[in-house]
Coordinates of C-alpha atoms in Angstrom, one line a residue:
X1 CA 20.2 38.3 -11.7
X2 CA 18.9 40.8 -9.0
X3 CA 18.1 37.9 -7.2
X4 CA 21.7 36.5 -7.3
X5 CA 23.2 40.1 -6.3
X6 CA 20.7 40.0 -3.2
X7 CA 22.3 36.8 -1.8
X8 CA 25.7 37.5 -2.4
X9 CA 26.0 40.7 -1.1
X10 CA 30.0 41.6 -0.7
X11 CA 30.5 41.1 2.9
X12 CA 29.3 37.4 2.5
X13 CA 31.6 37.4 -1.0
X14 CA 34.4 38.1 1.5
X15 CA 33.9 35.6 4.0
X16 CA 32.8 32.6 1.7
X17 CA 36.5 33.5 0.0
X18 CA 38.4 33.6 3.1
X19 CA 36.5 30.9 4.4
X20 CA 36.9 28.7 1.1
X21 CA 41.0 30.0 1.4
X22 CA 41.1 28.3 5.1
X23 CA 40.1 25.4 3.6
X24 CA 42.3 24.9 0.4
X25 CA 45.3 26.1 2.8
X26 CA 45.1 23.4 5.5
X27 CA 44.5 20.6 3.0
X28 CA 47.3 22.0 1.4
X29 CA 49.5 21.8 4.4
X30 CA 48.7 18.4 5.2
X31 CA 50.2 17.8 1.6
X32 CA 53.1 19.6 2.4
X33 CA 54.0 18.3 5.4
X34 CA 53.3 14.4 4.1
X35 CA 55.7 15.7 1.1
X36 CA 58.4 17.2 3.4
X37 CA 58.4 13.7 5.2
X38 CA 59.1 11.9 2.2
X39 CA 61.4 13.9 1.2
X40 CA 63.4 13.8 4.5
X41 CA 62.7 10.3 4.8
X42 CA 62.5 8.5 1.2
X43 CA 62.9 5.5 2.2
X44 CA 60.4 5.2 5.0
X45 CA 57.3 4.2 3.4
X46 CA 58.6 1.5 1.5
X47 CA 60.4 0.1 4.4
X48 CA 57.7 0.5 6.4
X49 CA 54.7 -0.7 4.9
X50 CA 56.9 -4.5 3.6
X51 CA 57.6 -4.5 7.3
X52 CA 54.2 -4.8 8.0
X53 CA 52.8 -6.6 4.9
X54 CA 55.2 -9.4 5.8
X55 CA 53.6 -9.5 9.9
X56 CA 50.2 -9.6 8.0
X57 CA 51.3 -12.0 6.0
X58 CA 53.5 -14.5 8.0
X59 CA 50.4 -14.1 11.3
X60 CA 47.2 -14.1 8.6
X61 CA 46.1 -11.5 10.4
X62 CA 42.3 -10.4 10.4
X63 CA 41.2 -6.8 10.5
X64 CA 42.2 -3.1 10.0
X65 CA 45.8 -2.1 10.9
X66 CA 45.8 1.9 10.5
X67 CA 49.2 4.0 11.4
X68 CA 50.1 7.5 11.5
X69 CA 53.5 9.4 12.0
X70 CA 52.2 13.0 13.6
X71 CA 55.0 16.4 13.8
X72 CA 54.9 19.6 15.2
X73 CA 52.7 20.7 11.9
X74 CA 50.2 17.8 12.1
X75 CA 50.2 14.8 9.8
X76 CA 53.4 13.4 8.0
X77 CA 52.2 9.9 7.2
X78 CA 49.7 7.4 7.1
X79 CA 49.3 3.6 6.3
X80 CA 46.4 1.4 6.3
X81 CA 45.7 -2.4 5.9
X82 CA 43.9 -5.0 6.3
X83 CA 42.5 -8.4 4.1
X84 CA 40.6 -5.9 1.3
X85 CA 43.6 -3.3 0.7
X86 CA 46.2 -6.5 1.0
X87 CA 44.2 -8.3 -2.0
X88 CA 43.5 -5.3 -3.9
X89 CA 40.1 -4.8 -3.2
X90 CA 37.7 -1.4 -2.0
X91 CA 38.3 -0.8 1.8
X92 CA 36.5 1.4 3.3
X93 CA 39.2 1.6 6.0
X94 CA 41.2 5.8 5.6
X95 CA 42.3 8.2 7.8
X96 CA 38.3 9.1 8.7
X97 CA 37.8 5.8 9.6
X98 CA 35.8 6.2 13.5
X99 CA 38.3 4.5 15.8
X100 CA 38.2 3.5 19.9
X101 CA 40.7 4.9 21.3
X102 CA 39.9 3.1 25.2
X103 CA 42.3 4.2 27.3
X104 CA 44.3 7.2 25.9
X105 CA 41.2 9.2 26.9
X106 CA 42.9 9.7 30.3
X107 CA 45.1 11.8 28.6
X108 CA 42.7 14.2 27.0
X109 CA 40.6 14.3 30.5
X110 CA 43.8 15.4 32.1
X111 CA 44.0 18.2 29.3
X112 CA 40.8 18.8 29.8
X113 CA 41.2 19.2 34.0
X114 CA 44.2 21.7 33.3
X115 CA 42.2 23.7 31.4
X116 CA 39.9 24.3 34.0
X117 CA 42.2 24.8 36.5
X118 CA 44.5 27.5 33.9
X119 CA 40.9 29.1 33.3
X120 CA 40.3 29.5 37.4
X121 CA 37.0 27.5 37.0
X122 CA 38.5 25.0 39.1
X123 CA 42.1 24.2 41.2
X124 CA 43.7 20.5 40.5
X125 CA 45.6 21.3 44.1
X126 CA 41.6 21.4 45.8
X127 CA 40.2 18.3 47.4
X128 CA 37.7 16.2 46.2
X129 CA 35.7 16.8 49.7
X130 CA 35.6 20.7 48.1
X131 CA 34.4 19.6 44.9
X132 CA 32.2 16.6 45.7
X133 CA 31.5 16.0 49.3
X134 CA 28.5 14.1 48.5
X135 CA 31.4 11.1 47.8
X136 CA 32.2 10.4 51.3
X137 CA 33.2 6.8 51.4
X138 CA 30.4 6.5 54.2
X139 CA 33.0 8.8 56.4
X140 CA 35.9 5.8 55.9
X141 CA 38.6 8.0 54.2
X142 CA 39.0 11.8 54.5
X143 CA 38.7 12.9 51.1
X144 CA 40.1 16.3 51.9
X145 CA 43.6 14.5 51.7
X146 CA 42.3 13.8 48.3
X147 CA 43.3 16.5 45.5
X148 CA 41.9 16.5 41.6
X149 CA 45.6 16.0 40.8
X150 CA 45.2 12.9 42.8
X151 CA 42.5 12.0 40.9
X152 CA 44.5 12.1 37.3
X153 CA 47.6 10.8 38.3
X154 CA 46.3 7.6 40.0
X155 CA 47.8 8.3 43.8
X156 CA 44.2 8.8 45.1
X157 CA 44.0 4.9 46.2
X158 CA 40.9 4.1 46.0
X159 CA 38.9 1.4 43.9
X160 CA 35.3 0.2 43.5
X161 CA 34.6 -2.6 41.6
X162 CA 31.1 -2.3 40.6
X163 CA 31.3 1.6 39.6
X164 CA 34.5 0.1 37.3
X165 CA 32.2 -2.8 35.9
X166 CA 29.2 -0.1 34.8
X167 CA 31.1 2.2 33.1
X168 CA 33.1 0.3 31.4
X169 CA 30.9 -2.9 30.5
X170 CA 27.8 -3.2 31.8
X171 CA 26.0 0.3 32.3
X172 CA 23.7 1.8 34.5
X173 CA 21.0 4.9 35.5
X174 CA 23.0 7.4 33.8
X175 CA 23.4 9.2 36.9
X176 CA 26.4 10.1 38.6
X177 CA 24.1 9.7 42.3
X178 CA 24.0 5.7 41.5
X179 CA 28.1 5.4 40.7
X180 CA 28.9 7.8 44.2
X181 CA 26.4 5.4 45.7
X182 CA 28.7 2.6 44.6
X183 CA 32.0 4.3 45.7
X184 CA 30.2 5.2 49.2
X185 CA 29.3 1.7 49.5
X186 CA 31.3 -0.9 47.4
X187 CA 35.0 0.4 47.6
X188 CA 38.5 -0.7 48.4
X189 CA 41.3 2.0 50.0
X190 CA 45.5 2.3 49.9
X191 CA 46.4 4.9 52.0
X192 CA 49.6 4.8 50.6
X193 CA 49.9 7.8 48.4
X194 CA 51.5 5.3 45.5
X195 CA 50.7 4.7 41.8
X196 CA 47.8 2.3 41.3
X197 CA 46.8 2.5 37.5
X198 CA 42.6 2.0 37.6
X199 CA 39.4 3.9 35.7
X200 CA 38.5 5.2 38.9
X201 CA 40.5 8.6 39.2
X202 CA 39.2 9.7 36.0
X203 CA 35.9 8.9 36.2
X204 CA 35.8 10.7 39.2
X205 CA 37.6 13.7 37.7
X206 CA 35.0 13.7 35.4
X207 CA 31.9 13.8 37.9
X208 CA 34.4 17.0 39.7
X209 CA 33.7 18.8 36.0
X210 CA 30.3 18.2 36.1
X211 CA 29.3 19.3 40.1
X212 CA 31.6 22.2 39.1
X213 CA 30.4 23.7 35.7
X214 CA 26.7 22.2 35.9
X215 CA 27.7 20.5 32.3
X216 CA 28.9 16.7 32.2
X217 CA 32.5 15.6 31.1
X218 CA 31.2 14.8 27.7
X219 CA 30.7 18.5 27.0
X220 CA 33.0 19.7 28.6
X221 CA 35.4 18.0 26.1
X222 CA 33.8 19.0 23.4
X223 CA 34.0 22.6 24.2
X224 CA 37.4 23.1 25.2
X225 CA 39.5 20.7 22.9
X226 CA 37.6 19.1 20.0
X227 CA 36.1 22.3 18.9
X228 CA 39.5 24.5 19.3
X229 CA 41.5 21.7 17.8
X230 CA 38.8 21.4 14.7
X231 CA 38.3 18.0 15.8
X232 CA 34.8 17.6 13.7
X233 CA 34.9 13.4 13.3
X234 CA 36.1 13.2 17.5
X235 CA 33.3 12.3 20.1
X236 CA 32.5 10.9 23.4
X237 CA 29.0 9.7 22.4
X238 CA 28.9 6.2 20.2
X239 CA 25.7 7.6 19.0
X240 CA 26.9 10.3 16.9
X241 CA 28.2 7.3 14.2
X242 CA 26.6 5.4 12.3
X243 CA 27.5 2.5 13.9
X244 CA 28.5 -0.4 11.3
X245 CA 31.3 2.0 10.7
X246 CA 32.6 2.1 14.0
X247 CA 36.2 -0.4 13.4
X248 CA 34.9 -3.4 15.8
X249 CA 36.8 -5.7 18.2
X250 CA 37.7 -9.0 16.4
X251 CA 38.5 -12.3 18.5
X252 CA 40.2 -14.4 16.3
X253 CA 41.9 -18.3 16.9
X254 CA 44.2 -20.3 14.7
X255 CA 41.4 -23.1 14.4
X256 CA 38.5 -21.1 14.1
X257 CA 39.1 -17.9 12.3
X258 CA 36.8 -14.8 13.8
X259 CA 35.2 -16.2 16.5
X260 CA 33.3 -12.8 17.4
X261 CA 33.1 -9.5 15.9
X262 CA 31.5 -6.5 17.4
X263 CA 31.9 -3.0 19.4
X264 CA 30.6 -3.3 23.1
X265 CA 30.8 0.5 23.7
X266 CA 27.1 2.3 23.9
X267 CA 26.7 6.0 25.0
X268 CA 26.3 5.0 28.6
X269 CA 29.7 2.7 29.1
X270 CA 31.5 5.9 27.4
X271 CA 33.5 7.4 30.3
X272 CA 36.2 9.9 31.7
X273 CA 38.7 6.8 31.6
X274 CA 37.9 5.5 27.9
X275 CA 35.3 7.3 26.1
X276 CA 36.3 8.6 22.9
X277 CA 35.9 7.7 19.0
X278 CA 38.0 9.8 16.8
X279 CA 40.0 9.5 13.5
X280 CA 43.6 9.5 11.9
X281 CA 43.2 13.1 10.7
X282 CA 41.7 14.0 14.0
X283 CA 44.1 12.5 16.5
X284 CA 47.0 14.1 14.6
X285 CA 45.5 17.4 15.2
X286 CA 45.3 16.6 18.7
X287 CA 48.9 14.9 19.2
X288 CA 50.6 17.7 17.0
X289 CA 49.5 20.2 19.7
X290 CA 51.1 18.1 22.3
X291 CA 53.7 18.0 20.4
X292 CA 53.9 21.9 19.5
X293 CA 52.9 23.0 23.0
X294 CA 51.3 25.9 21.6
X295 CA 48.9 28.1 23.2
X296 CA 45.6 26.8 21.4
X297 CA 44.6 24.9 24.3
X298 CA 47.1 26.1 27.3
X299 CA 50.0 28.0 27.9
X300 CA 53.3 26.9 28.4
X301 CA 53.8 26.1 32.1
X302 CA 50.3 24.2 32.0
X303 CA 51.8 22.1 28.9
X304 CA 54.9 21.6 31.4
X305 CA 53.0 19.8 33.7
X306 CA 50.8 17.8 31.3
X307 CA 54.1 16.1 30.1
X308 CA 56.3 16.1 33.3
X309 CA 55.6 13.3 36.0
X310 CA 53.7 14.5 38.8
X311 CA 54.3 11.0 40.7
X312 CA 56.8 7.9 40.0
X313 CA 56.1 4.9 38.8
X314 CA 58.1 1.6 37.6
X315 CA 56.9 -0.5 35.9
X316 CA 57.9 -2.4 31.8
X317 CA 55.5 -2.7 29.1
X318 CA 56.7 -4.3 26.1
X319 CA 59.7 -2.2 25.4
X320 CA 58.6 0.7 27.3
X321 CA 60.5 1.5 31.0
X322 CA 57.5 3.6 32.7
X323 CA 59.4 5.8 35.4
X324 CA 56.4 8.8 36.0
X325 CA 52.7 9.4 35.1
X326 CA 51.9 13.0 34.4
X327 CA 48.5 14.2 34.7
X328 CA 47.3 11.5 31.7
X329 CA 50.6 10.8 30.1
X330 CA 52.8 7.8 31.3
X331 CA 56.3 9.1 31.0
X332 CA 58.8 6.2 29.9
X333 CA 62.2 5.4 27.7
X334 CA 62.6 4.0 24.5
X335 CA 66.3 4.0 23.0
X336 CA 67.6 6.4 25.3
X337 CA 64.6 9.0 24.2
X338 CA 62.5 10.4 26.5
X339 CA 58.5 9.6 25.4
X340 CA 55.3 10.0 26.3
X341 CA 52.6 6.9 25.7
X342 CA 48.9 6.3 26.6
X343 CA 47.7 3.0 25.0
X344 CA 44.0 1.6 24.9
X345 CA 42.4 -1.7 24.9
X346 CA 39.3 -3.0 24.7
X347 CA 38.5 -6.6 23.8
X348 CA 40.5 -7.0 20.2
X349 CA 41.5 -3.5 20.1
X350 CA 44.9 -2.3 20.9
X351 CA 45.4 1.6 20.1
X352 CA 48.9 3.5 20.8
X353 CA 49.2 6.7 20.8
X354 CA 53.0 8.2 21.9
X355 CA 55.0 10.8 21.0
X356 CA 59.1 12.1 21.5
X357 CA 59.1 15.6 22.6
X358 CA 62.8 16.2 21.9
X359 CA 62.5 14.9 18.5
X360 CA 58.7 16.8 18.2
X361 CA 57.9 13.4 16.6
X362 CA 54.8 11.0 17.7
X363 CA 53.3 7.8 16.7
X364 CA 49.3 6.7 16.3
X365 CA 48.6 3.2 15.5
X366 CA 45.6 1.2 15.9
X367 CA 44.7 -2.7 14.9
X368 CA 41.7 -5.3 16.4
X369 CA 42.8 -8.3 15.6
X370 CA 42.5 -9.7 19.4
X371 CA 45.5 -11.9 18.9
X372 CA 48.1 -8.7 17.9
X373 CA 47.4 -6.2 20.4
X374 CA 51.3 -5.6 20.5
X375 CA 51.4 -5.1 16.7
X376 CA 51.2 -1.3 17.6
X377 CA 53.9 -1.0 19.8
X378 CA 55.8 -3.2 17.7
X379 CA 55.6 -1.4 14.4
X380 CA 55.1 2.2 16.5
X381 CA 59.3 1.7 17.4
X382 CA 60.3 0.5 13.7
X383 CA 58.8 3.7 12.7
X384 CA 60.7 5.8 15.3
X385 CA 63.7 3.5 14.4
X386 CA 63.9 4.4 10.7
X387 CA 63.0 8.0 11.8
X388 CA 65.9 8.2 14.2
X389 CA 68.4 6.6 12.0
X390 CA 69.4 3.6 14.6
X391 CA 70.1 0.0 13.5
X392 CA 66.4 -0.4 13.1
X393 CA 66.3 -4.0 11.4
X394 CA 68.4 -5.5 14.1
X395 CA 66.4 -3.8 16.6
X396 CA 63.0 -5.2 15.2
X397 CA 64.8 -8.5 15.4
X398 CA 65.3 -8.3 18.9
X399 CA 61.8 -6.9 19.5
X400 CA 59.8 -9.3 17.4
X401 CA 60.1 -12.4 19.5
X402 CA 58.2 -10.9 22.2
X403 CA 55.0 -10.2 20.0
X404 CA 55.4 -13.5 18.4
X405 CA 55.1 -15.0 21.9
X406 CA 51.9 -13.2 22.8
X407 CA 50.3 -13.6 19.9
X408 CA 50.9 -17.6 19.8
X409 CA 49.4 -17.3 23.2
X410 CA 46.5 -15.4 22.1
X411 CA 46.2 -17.7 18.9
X412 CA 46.2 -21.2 21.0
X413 CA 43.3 -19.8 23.1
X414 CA 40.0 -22.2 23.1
X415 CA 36.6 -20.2 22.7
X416 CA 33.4 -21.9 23.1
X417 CA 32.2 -24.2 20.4
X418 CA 28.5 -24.7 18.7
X419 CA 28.3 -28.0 20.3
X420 CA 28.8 -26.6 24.0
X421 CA 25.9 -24.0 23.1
X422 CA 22.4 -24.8 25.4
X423 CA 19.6 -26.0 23.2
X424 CA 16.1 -25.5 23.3
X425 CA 14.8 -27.9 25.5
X426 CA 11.5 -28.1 28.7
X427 CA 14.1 -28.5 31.2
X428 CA 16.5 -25.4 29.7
X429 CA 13.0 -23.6 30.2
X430 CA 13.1 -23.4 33.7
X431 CA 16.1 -20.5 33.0
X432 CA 14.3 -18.6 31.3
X433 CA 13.1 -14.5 32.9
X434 CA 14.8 -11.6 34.9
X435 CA 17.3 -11.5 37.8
X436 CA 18.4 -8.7 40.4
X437 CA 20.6 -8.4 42.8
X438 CA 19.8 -6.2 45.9
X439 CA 23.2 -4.3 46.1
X440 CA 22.1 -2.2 42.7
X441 CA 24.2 -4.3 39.7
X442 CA 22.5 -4.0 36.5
X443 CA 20.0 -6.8 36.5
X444 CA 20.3 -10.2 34.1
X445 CA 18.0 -11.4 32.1
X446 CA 17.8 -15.4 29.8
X447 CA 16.2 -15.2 26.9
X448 CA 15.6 -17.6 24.4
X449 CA 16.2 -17.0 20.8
X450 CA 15.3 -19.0 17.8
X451 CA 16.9 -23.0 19.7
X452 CA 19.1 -21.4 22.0
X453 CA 19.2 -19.0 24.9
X454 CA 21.0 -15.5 25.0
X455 CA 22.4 -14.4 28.6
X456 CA 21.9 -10.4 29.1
X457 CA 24.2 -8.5 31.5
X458 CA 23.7 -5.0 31.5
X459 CA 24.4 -3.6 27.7
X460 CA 25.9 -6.8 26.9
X461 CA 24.5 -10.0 25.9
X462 CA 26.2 -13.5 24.7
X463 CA 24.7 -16.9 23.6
X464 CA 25.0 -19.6 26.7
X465 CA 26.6 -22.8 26.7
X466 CA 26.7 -25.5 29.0
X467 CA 29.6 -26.9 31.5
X468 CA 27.7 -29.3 33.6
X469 CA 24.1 -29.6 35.3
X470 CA 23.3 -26.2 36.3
X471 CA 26.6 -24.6 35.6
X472 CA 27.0 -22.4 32.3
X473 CA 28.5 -19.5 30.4
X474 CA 28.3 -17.0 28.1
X475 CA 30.7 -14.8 25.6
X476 CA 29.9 -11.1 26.3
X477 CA 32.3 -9.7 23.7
X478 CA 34.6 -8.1 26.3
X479 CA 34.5 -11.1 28.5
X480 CA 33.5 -14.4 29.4
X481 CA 31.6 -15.0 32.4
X482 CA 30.0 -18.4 34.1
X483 CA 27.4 -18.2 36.0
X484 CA 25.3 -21.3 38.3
X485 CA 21.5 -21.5 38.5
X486 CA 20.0 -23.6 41.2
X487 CA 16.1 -23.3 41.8
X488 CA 15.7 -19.1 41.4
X489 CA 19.3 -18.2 42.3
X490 CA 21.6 -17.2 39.9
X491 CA 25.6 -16.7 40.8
X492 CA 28.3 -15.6 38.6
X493 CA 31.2 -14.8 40.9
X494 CA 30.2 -13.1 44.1
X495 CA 27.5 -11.5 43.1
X496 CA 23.6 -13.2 44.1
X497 CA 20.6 -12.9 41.9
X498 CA 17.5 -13.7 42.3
X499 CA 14.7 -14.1 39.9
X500 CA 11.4 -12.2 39.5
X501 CA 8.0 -13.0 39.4
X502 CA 6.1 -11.3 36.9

């Protein structure tokens, strides 16, 4: 008994209370809010969820579809399906479920950016020949016209196709010397000033964080938004999961079924432009204070700019009329309502993530099933439809053709078959060993595994199959790409390898 009293001396009593109060109360007002939803919405759910039973149904879709409806006070709703649930059996697919979220990690590394620049550690209005003058485009473009802001909202006009192609596929050193290398070397310019959507601005934004603060991007977002927003399932780093339960990419035909299944993300190809994993229950946190504004992460006039355009665009996505890009946030129109979008992709996964300000509603939905990457978008405005009491069964009707085209195109696609695949054979020998290229892309190696041969590009890898005497391809997951052998040269686009002697 003395022992007992030793340990739980009052002070810790105290705190393990409070702290075991904390807990019961926000649990508890996730439960309220999903409650007050219902209540205000009764009819939702069941409208909902046959909406998208009958799309699973009527497409035989493959693989998780997982949904959220976010407020001001964090989760309302949630739904998830897929082939387990919709026959009744154990799933592990729920709202902690580690999802890729590609591209709407542009809008947290704007957040991110503005914090820095509300905290004084850095100015988005500075140039990037301030804040990295080591990135000099070998003295073709004055990066002192060049702002951080320019940098998030994609009027920076630059472009470099092998710094795009290692972070986001292939990988490389780890070092932010070899991708300024790239940019310095390997890069394309629009002195324009207009909006050009690419990876680049971000990625850059992110290597401005790290010269700045000595820590990387990575960090960085760990310190000022997932930790202050509780965000304890959210990370940059594919490592920190155990990966089979990572939701993969799924490429799917009508005459084949799944024809691969896999997530081509490692640590290294997780960048400023699309590098973060998360949840259901952690991306409502997250898109509930954009929706709140409140003054966990910023104050008001920094929110203000995060979700007003700081350049124009026009441009039509599906339903969406994009007229501005804030700092991460494309700024469109859907029925008349203002909202905010930033949507991911990324082989067979399509992620939306939106939200209404006016209406302090917002939409997450997820699926990776290659052939329905609009099945987001499409179910995201149903939900805002029933939500916002318009004619939502007509407007789905009107909507719906478009995703049934896509998919039917997506569905009719041809993937390589087992009878195109490059067998074991003396002559199919001479392929084998390692490749480089002299302008620094990661180097490509041929392999042979049990009767066939596997193609490696970087972090990816793919089984080869044949097109004609010397000509070939592989399926790296995220792409296809053909590539010609002749004596030790290997092509595959542009780009010359040759192989090494060992």
């Amino acid at each position: 008994m003395d022992r007992i009293h030793r340990i739980f001396r009052p002070q810790y009593l105290i705190l393990f209370l409070l702290f075991t109060f904390s807990c019961n109360t926000s649990k508890y007002s996730t439960l309220q809010n999903t409650r007050k939803f219902q209540e205000e919405h009764p009819k939702f759910s069941s409208k909902f969820e046959s909406q998208v039973k009958d799309i699973y149904k009527e497409k035989e879709l493959f693989g998780d579809f997982i949904f959220a409806v976010v407020d001001e006070n964090g989760l309302a709703y949630s739904f998830a399906i897929n082939r387990e649930i919709l026959n009744g059996k154990k799933s592990s697919l729920d709202n902690n479920s580690p999802i890729y979220i590609a591209s709407s990690t542009k809008a947290f590394t704007g957040t991110l950016l503005k914090i820095l620049d509300q905290k004084k550690i850095l100015d988005i209005n500075e140039s990037l020949y301030h804040y990295l003058p080591q990135l000099n485009y070998n003295d073709n473009i004055d990066t002192k016209k060049i702002t951080v802001r320019n940098l998030l909202n994609h009027t920076h006009g630059t472009f470099s196709t092998s710094m795009t192609w290692k972070t986001a596929f292939l990988g490389y050193n780890g070092q932010n010397e070899e991708l300024i290398n790239d940019l310095n070397t390997d890069f394309l310019f629009d002195p324009s000033g207009k909006f050009r959507y690419s990876n680049v601005g971000s990625i850059i934004a992110g290597m401005v964080v790290e010269n700045v603060t000595g820590e990387t991007w990575k960090s960085k977002m760990k310190d000022y938004i997932f930790k202050p927003l509780k965000m304890t399932n959210t990370s940059t780093q594919v490592s920190h999961y155990n990966f089979k339960a990572i939701r993969p990419s799924l490429t799917v035909s009508k005459e084949r079924g799944i024809i691969e299944k896999g997530f081509y993300k490692e640590d290294i190809t997780m960048h400023a432009a699309g590098g973060i994993i998360s949840t259901i229950n952690d991306l409502s946190k997250w898109l509930s204070a954009n929706i709140r504004e409140d003054n966990i992460l910023l104050n008001k006039s920094s929110w203000t700019e995060l979700h007003t355009p700081t350049t124009s665009q026009d441009k039509e996505y599906f339903t969406y009329n994009r007229t501005g890009y804030s700092l991460g946030w494309d700024i469109a129109e859907y029925q008349k309502q203002k909202i905010l979008t930033r949507f991911g992709n990324l082989a067979g996964i399509s992620f939306h993530m939106s939200f209404m300000p006016e209406k302090k509603i917002g939409i997450i939905a997820f699926s990776n099933d290659n052939r329905a990457y609009i099945f987001p978008h499409l179910m995201a405005n149903y939900a805002y439809n029933l939500i916002n009491a318009l004619p939502t069964d007509s407007i789905f009707n009107s909507e719906k053709p478009n995703f049934d085209k896509s998919f039917e195109h997506e569905n009719e696609m041809s993937y390589p078959k087992d009878s195109q695949l490059l067998t074991e054979s003396s002559l199919n020998h001479k392929i084998l060993g390692t490749y480089q290229n002299t302008a620094n892309w990661p180097s490509i190696s041929i392999d042979r595994k049990d009767n066939y041969y596997i193609f490696k590009w970087g972090i990816l890898n793919g089984k080869i199959y044949k097109k004609k005497e010397g000509s070939y391809f592989s399926n790296l997951g995220v792409l296809i790409r053909d590539f010609k052998i002749k004596n030790d040269t290997l092509l595959t686009g542009s780009l010359i390898y040759k192989k090494v002697e060992h």
